Phi, psi and omega in degrees: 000151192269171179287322199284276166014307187259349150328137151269172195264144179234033186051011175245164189210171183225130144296107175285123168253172180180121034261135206225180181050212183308146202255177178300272214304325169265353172292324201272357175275307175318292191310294198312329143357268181293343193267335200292315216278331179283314197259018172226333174118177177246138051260171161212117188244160200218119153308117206039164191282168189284320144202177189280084166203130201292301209275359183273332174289303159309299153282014164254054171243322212251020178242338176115044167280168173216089202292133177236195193216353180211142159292343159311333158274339162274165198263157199310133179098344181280183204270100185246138161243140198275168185244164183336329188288012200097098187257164184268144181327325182271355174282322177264353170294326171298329187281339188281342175281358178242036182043023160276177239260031179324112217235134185239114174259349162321117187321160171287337189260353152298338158288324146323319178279312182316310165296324185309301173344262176314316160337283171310289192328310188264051158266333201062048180262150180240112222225126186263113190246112171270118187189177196268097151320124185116344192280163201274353161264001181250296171352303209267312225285321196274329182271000150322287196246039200331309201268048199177343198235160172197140201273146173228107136319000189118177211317306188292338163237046138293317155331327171289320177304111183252105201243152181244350153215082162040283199247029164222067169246132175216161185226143186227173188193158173321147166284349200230074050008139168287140180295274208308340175292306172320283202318313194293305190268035160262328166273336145260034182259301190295315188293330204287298205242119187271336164296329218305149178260192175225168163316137195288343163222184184271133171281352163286144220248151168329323206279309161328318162286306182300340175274340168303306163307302206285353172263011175283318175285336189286312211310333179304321173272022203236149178297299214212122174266165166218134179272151157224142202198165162251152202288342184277323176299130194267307149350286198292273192326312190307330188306289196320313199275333146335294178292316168299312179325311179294336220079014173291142179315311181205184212181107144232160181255110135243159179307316202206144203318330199247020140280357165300108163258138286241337170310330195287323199257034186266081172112000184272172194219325172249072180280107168285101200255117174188161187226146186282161172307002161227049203231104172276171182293305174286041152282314174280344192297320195288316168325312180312289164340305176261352142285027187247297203320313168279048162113318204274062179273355158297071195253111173254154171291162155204100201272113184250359182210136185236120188253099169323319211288141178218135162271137158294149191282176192277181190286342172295294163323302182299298162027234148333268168341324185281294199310288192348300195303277189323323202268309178110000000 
C-alpha cells in the first residue's frame, strides 16, 4: 500500500499542476552555473541572478557564485556569466573592456526575440515590444534597437503609442507574460494600427503558456491556488493572477512552505498547487508535505502538457569542457 492509500481521506484534496516548475531555459541556465563553478573553480561571477528564484540564488552562492549587479564589479579577466534573462549589446562591449571571460545563459528563446529585434529594426520597422518596464528582458530585448522599439505596457498604454509609419509596424513581447493580457493589448493595438504586424512565431515561450494553461484548468476548483515563486518573477507572479482570473477563490505566491498562511487553507477543501518556471521541484514537494500535515494528503496531478524540449549549455562552455575532458 502507498503512503496516500493508508492517509485517511479527509475530504480535502490538493490539485497538482503540470507541467509547473523548471522550463528548459532555467534548467541550461543553473547548470551552467554549476558546470562553470566545476571546471574553472569558484569565485564565479554571474550578472544579475540567474534566474528569479531566491533559493536557486542561494544555493549557487553557497557553491561559490557571485552575484553582481554590473560588470564593473567583477574583477578584469574573470568569468562573468550573463543570466537566463538577456542581456543588452552593450553588456558584452562592457564585458570585452574589461578583458572578462564571458559565458552568455540566455535562453534560447529570449535570443529568438533578440534576432526578431535586430531584424525588424534593420527593415526600418517601428517595433512595439509588449512587456513590464524595468524587467531585465525587456531591458536586454530594447537594447537590440533602442531607436526603433518603444515598450507597451499592457493593455492601458496603447493610447501612448506613437509609430512614424502605420503599415510598417510589428509587436514583439516579454516570453513571461500572460498569454491572454498579451492577446488583449495586441488587439488594442490592432484598433489603433490594422496593419500591425505579429511575430513570424509566438514569443511567449512554451513553458509559460503551459503553466498558465495547466492552472487555467484547475483554478475553477479551487478554493484557494498558491504558486510557489519569487515575487521579482514574472512568470510566476502572472501563474496568480491567471488563477484568480480562471476562478480560484484566492491565489497566493510563496518562496517557501512555512510561508503559508494557515488562515489562506481555513475552510478550503481544493487547494491548486503549481510553481513558476525557476522554481525546482522540491520546493513543491515541501509544499506538499505542509499541505499533507494539514488535512490536505489527497493529491491529484493534472496533467495538460508533456515537455520534452532540452537546450544545450552554451558554446563558450561546451568548449571548455571538451579541451578539459581531452587533456584528462
Amino acid at each position: 500500500m502507498t503512503d496516500a492509500e493508508t492517509t485517511p481521506r479527509t475530504g480535502k484534496r490538493v490539485l497538482l499542476a503540470k507541467p509547473r516548475g523548471y522550463c528548459a531555459g532555467v534548467d541550461r541556465a543553473v547548470q551552467t552555473v554549476e558546470e562553470a563553478l566545476k571546471l574553472y573553480g569558484a569565485p564565479i561571477y554571474v550578472r544579475k541572478e540567474i534566474v528569479h528564484n531566491k533559493h536557486v540564488v542561494r544555493t549557487l552562492e553557497a557553491k561559490g557564485a557571485i552575484f553582481v549587479e554590473e560588470n564593473e564589479e567583477v574583477p578584469e579577466g574573470a568569468t562573468v556569466i550573463f543570466s537566463a534573462h538577456g542581456v543588452a549589446p552593450e553588456v558584452y562591449e562592457q564585458a570585452k573592456e574589461r578583458s572578462l571571460k564571458a559565458i552568455d545563459a540566455t535562453c534560447p528563446l529570449v535570443t529568438k526575440v533578440h534576432h526578431e529585434a535586430r531584424r525588424f529594426a534593420q527593415q526600418d520597422y517601428d517595433i512595439l515590444l509588449i512587456g513590464h518596464e524595468g524587467h531585465e528582458e525587456v531591458i536586454g530585448t530594447a537594447g537590440e534597437a533602442p531607436a526603433h522599439i518603444q515598450l507597451v505596457d499592457g493593455p492601458d498604454s496603447v493610447d501612448q503609442v506613437t509609430v512614424r509609419d502605420p503599415e510598417k509596424v510589428v509587436w514583439l513581447s516579454q516570453t513571461t507574460l500572460s498569454v491572454d493580457e498579451t492577446l488583449e493589448t495586441v488587439a488594442r493595438l490592432k484598433q489603433r494600427l490594422p496593419l500591425l504586424q505579429s511575430p513570424p512565431s509566438d514569443d511567449i515561450c512554451y513553458a509559460t503558456s503551459n503553466r498558465q494553461h495547466v492552472v487555467k484548468e484547475i483554478a475553477p476548483e479551487c478554493d484557494v491556488v498558491i504558486v510557489v515563486g519569487s515575487r521579482n518573477s514574472s512568470n510566476s507572479v502572472r501563474l496568480v493572477e491567471v488563477a484568480l482570473d480562471a476562478g480560484a477563490r484566492a491565489g497566493h505566491l510563496v518562496d517557501f512552505a512555512h510561508e503559508i498562511d494557515d488562515a489562506w487553507l481555513a475552510g478550503a477543501r481544493t487547494v491548486g498547487l503549481t510553481s513558476g518556471a525557476s522554481v525546482p521541484d522540491d520546493l513543491v514537494q515541501d509544499v506538499l508535505a505542509h499541505l499533507a500535515e494539514r488535512g490536505f494528503a489527497d493529491v491529484e496531478e493534472i496533467t495538460t502538457a508533456d515537455e520534452r524540449l532540452t537546450f544545450s549549455l552554451p558554446q563558450e562552455l561546451k568548449r571548455d569542457m571538451k579541451a578539459a575532458a581531452a587533456r584528462g
